[in-house]
mmCIF file of C-alpha atoms in Angstrom:
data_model
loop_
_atom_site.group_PDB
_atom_site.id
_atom_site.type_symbol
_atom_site.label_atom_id
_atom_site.label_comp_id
_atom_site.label_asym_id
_atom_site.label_seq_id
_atom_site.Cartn_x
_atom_site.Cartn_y
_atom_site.Cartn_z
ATOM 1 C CA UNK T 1 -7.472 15.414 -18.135
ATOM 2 C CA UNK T 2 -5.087 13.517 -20.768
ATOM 3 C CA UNK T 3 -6.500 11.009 -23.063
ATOM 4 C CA UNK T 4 -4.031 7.780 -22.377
ATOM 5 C CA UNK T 5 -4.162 4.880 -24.242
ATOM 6 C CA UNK T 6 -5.021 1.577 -22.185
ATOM 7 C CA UNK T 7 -5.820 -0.845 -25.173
ATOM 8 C CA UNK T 8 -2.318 -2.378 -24.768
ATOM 9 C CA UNK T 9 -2.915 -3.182 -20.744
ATOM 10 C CA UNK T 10 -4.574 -5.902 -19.075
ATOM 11 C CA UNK T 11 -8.147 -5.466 -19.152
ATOM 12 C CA UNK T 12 -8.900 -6.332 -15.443
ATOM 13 C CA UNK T 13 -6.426 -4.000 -14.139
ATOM 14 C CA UNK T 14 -7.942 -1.520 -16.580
ATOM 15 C CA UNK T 15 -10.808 -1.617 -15.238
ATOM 16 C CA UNK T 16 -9.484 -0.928 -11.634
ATOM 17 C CA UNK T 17 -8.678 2.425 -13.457
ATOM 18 C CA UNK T 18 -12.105 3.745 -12.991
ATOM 19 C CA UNK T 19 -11.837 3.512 -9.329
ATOM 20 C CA UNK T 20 -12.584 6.977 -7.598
ATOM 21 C CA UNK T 21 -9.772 7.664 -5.495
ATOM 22 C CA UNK T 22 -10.005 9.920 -2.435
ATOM 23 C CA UNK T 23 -8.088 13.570 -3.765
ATOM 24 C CA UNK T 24 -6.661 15.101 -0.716
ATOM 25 C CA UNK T 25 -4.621 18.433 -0.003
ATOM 26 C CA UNK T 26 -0.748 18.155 1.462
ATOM 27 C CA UNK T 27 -2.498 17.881 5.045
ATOM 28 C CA UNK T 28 -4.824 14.943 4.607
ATOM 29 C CA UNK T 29 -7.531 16.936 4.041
ATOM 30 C CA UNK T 30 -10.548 15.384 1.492
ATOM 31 C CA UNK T 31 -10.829 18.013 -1.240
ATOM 32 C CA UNK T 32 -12.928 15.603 -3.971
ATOM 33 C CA UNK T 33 -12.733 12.654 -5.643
ATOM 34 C CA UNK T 34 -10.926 11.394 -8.921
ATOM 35 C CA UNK T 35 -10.921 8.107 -11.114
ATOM 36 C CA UNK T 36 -7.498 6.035 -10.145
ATOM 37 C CA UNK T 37 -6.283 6.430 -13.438
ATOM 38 C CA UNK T 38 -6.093 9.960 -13.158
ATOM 39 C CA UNK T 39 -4.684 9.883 -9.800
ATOM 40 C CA UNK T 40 -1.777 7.805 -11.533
ATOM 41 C CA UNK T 41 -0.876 9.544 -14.436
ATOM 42 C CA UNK T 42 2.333 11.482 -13.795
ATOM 43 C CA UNK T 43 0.858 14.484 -15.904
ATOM 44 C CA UNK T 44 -1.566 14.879 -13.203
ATOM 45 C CA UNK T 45 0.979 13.754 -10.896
ATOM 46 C CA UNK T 46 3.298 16.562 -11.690
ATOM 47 C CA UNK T 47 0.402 19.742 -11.197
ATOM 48 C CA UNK T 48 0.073 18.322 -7.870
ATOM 49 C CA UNK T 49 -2.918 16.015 -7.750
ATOM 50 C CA UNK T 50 -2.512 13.911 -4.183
ATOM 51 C CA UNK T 51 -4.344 11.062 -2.917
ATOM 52 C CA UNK T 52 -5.486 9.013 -0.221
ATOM 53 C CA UNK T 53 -3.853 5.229 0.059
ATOM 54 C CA UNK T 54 -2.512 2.330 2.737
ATOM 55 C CA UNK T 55 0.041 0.337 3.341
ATOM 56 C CA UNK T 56 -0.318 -2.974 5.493
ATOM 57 C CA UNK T 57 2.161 -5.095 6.828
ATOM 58 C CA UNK T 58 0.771 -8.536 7.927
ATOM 59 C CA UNK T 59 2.763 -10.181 10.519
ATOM 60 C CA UNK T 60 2.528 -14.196 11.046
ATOM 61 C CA UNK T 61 2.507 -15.125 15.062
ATOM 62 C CA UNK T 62 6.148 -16.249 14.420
ATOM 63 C CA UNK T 63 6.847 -12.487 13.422
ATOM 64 C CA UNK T 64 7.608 -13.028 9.423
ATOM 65 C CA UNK T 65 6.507 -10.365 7.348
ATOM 66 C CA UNK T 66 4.270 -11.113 4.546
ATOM 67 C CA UNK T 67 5.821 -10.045 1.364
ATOM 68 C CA UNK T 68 3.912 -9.741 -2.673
ATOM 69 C CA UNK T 69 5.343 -9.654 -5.900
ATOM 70 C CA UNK T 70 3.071 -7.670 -7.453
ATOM 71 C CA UNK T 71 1.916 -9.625 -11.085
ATOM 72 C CA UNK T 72 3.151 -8.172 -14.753
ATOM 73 C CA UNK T 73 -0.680 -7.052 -15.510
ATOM 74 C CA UNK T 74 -0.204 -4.598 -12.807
ATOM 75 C CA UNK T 75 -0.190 -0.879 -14.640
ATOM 76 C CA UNK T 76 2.620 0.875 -11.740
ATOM 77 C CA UNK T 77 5.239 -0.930 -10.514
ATOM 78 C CA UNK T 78 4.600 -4.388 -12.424
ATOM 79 C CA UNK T 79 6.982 -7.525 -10.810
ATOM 80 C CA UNK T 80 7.846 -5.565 -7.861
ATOM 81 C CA UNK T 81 8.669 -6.947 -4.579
ATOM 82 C CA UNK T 82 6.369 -5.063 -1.783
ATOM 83 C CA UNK T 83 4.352 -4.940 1.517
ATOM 84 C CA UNK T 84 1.596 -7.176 2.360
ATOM 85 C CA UNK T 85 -1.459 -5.149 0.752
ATOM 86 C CA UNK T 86 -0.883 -1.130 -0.586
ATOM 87 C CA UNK T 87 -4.218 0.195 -1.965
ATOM 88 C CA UNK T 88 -6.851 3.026 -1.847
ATOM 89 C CA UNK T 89 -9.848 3.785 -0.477
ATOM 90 C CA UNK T 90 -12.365 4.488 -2.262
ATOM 91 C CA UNK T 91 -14.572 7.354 -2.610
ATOM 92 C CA UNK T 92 -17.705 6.133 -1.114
ATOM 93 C CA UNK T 93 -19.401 6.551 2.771
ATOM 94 C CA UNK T 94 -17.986 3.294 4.275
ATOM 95 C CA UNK T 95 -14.309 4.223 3.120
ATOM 96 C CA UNK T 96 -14.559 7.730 3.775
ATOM 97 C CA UNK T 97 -15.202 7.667 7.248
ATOM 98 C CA UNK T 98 -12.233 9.143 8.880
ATOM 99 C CA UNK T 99 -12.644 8.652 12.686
ATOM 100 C CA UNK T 100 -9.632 6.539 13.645
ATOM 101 C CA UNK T 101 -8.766 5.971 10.079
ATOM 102 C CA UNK T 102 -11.954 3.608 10.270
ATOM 103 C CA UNK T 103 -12.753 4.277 6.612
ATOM 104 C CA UNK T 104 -9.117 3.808 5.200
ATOM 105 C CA UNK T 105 -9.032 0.232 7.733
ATOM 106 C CA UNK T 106 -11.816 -0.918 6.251
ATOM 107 C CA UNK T 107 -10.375 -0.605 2.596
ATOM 108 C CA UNK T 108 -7.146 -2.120 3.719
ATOM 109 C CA UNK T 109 -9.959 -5.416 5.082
ATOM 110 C CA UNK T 110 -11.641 -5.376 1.563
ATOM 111 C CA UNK T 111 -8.161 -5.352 -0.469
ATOM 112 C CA UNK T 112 -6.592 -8.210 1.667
ATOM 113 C CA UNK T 113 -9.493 -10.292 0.308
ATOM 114 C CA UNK T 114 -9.147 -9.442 -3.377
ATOM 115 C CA UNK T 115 -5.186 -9.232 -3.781
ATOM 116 C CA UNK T 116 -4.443 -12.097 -1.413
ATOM 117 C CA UNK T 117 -7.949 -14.001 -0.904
ATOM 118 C CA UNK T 118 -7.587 -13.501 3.182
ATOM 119 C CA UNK T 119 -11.363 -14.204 4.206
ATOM 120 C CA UNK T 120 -13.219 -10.900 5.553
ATOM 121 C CA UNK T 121 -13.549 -12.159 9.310
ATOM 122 C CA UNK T 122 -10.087 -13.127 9.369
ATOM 123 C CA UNK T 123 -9.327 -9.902 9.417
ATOM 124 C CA UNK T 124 -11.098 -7.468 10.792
ATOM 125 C CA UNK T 125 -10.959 -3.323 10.629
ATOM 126 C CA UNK T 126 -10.523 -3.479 13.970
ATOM 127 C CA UNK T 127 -8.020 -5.872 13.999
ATOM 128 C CA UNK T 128 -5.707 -3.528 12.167
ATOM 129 C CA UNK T 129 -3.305 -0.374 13.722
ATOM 130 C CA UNK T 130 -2.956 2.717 11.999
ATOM 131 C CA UNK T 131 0.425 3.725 12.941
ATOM 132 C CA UNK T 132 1.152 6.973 10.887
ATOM 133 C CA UNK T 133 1.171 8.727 7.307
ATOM 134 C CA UNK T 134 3.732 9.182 4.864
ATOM 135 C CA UNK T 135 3.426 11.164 1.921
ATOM 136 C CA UNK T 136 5.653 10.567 -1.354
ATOM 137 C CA UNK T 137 5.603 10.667 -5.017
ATOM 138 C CA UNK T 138 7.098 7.893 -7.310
ATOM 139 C CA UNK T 139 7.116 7.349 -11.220
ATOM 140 C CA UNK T 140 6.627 4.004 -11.955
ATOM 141 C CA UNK T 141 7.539 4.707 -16.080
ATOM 142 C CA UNK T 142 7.233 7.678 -18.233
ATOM 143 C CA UNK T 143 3.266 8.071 -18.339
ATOM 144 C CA UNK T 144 2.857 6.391 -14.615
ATOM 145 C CA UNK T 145 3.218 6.733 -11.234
ATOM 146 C CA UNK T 146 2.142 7.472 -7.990
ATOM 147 C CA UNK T 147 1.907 10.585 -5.208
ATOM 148 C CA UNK T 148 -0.077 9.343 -2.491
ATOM 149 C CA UNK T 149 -0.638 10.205 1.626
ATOM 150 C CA UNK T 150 -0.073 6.384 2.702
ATOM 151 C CA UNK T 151 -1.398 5.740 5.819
ATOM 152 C CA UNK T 152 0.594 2.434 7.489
ATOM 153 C CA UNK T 153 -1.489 -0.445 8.666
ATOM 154 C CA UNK T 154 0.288 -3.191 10.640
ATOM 155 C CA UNK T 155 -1.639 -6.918 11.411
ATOM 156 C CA UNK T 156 -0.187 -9.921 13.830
ATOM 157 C CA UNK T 157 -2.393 -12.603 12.582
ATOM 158 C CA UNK T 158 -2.060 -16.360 11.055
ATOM 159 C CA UNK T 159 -4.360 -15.914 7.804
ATOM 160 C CA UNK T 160 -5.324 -18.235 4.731
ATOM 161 C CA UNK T 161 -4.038 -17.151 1.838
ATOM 162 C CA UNK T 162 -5.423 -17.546 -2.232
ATOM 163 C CA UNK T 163 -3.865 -15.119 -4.228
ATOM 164 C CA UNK T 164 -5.715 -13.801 -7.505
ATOM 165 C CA UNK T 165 -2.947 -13.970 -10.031
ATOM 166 C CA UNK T 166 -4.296 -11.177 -11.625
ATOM 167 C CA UNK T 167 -2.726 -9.001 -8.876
ATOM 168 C CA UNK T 168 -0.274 -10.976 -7.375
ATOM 169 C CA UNK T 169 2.751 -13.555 -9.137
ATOM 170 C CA UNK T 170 3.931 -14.257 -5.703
ATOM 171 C CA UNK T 171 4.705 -14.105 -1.925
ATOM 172 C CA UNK T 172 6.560 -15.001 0.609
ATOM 173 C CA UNK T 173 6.601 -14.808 4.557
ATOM 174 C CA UNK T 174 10.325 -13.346 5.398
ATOM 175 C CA UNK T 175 12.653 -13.084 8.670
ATOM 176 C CA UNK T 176 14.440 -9.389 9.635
ATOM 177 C CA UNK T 177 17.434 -11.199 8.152
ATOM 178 C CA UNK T 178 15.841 -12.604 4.937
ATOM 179 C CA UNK T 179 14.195 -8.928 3.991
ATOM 180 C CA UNK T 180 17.748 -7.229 4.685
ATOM 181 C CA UNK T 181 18.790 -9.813 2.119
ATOM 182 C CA UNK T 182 16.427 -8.571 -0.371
ATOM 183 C CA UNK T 183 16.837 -5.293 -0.090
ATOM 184 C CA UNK T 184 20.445 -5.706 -1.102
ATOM 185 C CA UNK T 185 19.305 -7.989 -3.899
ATOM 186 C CA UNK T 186 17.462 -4.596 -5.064
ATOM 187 C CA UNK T 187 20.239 -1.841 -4.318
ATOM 188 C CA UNK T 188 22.141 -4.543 -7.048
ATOM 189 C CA UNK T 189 19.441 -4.624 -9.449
ATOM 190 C CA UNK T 190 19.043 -7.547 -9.064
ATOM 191 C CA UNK T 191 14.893 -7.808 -7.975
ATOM 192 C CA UNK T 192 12.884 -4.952 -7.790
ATOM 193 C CA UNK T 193 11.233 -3.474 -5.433
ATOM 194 C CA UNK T 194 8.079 -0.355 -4.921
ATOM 195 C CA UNK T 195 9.418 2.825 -4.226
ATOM 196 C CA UNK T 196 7.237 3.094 -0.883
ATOM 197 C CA UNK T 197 8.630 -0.443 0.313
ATOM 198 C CA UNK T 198 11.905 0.972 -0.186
ATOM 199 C CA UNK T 199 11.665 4.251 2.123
ATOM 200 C CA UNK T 200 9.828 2.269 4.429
ATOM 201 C CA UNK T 201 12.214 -0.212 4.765
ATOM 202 C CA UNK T 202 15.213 2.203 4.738
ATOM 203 C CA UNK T 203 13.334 4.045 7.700
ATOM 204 C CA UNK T 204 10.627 2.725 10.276
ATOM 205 C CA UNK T 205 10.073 -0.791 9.297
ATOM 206 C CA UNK T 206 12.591 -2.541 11.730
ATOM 207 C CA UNK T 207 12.386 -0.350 14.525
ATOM 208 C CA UNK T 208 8.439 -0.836 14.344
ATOM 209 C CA UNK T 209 8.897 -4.660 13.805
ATOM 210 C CA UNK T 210 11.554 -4.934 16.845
ATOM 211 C CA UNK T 211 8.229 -3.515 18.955
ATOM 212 C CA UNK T 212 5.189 -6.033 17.455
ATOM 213 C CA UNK T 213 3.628 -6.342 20.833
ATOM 214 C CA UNK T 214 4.700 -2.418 21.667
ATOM 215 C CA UNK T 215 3.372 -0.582 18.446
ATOM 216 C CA UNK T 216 1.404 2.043 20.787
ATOM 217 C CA UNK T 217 4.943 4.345 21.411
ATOM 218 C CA UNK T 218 4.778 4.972 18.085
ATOM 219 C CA UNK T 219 1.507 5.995 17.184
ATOM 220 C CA UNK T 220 1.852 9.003 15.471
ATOM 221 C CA UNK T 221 -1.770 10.130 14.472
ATOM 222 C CA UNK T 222 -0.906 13.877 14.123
ATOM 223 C CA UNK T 223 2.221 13.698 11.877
ATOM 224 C CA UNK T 224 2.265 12.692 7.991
ATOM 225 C CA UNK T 225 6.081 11.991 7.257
ATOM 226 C CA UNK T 226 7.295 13.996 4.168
ATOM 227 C CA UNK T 227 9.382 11.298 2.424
#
């Protein structure tokens, strides 16, 4: 694997790097295990190395999305506007578990308590719906980036919130209206936001959001969308 030099990055999120990430084949299926940062580094990236990740969108009970700025310390996609929570599971029995995407739920439970301080029996695995998969790749610079099978997580919940700064600069609940307003603020450069956000967004997000009490039509457990 390449030797990369981390010196320069923040030393909490490099320690994040050592992480084992779940490696998976272009169907889903767990073929081993690999630290995070060599599941990130485009090098790796670019012979095919794939892995295992989430993406949850937290809904308040007046239906705003829950939006992050991910913080500058972060190694991919630093400052970015995104989604509620987008992690990994890890590599070990509890998060591995793949029945119902119990495993990867469970990972999504224990990340919405370290990114954005949401207490554990707030919200629960079962608590969360595992809509579908989509599987893209992203650079987020020349030695970064990401190629991931995402699987999507929606919540309806009210939740307290206490953001480690190490992860997170800000966030924001948002209407339809007011996320359609960033995302033109981005097409102008003007914010940025993750590359999985964006196809998201540009794809399933509204449709799902126009059906929060309805998300069971489109539960697609058999399909990973090739974005």
């Amino acid at each position: 694997m390449p030797e990369v030099n981390t010196d320069h990055l923040d030393e909490q999120q490099v320690q994040l790097l050592a992480e084992m990430c779940i490696l998976i084949d272009e169907n889903d299926k767990r073929i081993g295990a690999d630290t995070k940062k060599n599941c990130h580094l485009n090098e790796n990236i670019d012979k095919g190395l794939l892995h295992r990740a989430f993406s949850v969108f937290l809904f308040n009970t007046e239906n705003k999305l829950l939006l992050q700025q991910r913080s500058n310390a972060k190694i991919t996609f630093p400052d970015c506007f995104t989604n509620t929570c987008c992690s990994h599971p890890l590599s070990h029995p509890l998060e591995l578990e793949e029945n119902n995407a119990i495993g990867v739920r469970r990972a999504a439970q224990r990340r919405l308590k370290a990114e954005l301080g949401i207490p554990m029996e707030q919200v629960t695995p079962e608590e969360i719906s595992y809509l579908t998969r989509i599987h893209y790749k992203a650079k987020s610079d020349g030695i970064w980036g990401e190629h991931e099978i995402d699987y999507i997580l929606f919540v309806q919940k009210d939740v307290t919130l206490n953001p480690d700064p190490n992860e997170i600069q800000s966030y924001c609940y948002v209407t339809q209206k007011e996320l359609k307003q960033l995302l033109d603020k981005a097409a102008k450069n003007e914010v940025k936001i993750t590359p999985w956000f964006k196809l998201i967004a540009e794809t399933f997000l509204f449709k799902w959001w126009d059906n929060l009490s309805n998300l069971n039509k489109f539960v697609e457990h058999e399909k990973i969308h090739r974005m």
